[in-house]
């Protein structure tokens, strides 16, 4: 009987944790009709951006060298071409990589 309790109680606990989590995962995965789609491609030392909704605009974004930076710019974060995403609109950002895993974020 104790073995049955050791098995059933953790299983019930895991079910109570898993069901709300699965619901949230499916809600996050929903794709509403976005106004704009931005494809972000990570490379080893730069990012490539593609806006494909209105015009096929593609550009690369490299870090600024330290000797070209102003005093108010942040080292290793400022780039030569910044991407622009409109406010208060639904935007889909597709993040992928050309070589290894990269981390892209919106400040």
mmCIF file of C-alpha atoms in Angstrom, residues 63-103:
data_model
loop_
_atom_site.group_PDB
_atom_site.id
_atom_site.type_symbol
_atom_site.label_atom_id
_atom_site.label_comp_id
_atom_site.label_asym_id
_atom_site.label_seq_id
_atom_site.Cartn_x
_atom_site.Cartn_y
_atom_site.Cartn_z
ATOM 1 C CA UNK A 63 28.187 46.054 -33.901
ATOM 2 C CA UNK A 64 29.765 49.488 -33.965
ATOM 3 C CA UNK A 65 33.527 49.530 -33.463
ATOM 4 C CA UNK A 66 34.609 51.244 -30.257
ATOM 5 C CA UNK A 67 36.438 54.010 -32.142
ATOM 6 C CA UNK A 68 33.204 55.008 -33.978
ATOM 7 C CA UNK A 69 31.006 55.226 -30.877
ATOM 8 C CA UNK A 70 29.748 58.359 -29.146
ATOM 9 C CA UNK A 71 29.958 58.775 -25.380
ATOM 10 C CA UNK A 72 26.265 57.984 -24.820
ATOM 11 C CA UNK A 73 26.319 54.693 -26.765
ATOM 12 C CA UNK A 74 26.690 51.356 -25.023
ATOM 13 C CA UNK A 75 29.656 49.189 -25.973
ATOM 14 C CA UNK A 76 28.748 45.792 -27.511
ATOM 15 C CA UNK A 77 25.068 46.809 -27.786
ATOM 16 C CA UNK A 78 24.999 49.609 -30.363
ATOM 17 C CA UNK A 79 24.808 48.660 -34.023
ATOM 18 C CA UNK A 80 25.145 50.423 -37.351
ATOM 19 C CA UNK A 81 21.622 49.544 -38.625
ATOM 20 C CA UNK A 82 18.837 49.280 -36.077
ATOM 21 C CA UNK A 83 15.606 47.475 -36.757
ATOM 22 C CA UNK A 84 12.284 49.228 -36.202
ATOM 23 C CA UNK A 85 9.089 47.538 -35.029
ATOM 24 C CA UNK A 86 5.923 49.674 -34.799
ATOM 25 C CA UNK A 87 4.300 50.193 -31.408
ATOM 26 C CA UNK A 88 0.790 49.026 -30.488
ATOM 27 C CA UNK A 89 0.545 46.568 -33.374
ATOM 28 C CA UNK A 90 0.716 42.803 -33.581
ATOM 29 C CA UNK A 91 4.139 41.778 -34.868
ATOM 30 C CA UNK A 92 5.467 38.300 -35.577
ATOM 31 C CA UNK A 93 9.207 37.925 -35.047
ATOM 32 C CA UNK A 94 10.709 34.746 -36.479
ATOM 33 C CA UNK A 95 14.137 34.175 -34.948
ATOM 34 C CA UNK A 96 16.491 31.690 -36.575
ATOM 35 C CA UNK A 97 20.224 31.168 -36.936
ATOM 36 C CA UNK A 98 22.614 30.461 -39.770
ATOM 37 C CA UNK A 99 25.230 28.680 -37.689
ATOM 38 C CA UNK A 100 24.733 28.227 -33.923
ATOM 39 C CA UNK A 101 22.152 29.153 -31.297
ATOM 40 C CA UNK A 102 21.769 32.935 -30.826
ATOM 41 C CA UNK A 103 19.769 35.035 -28.382
#
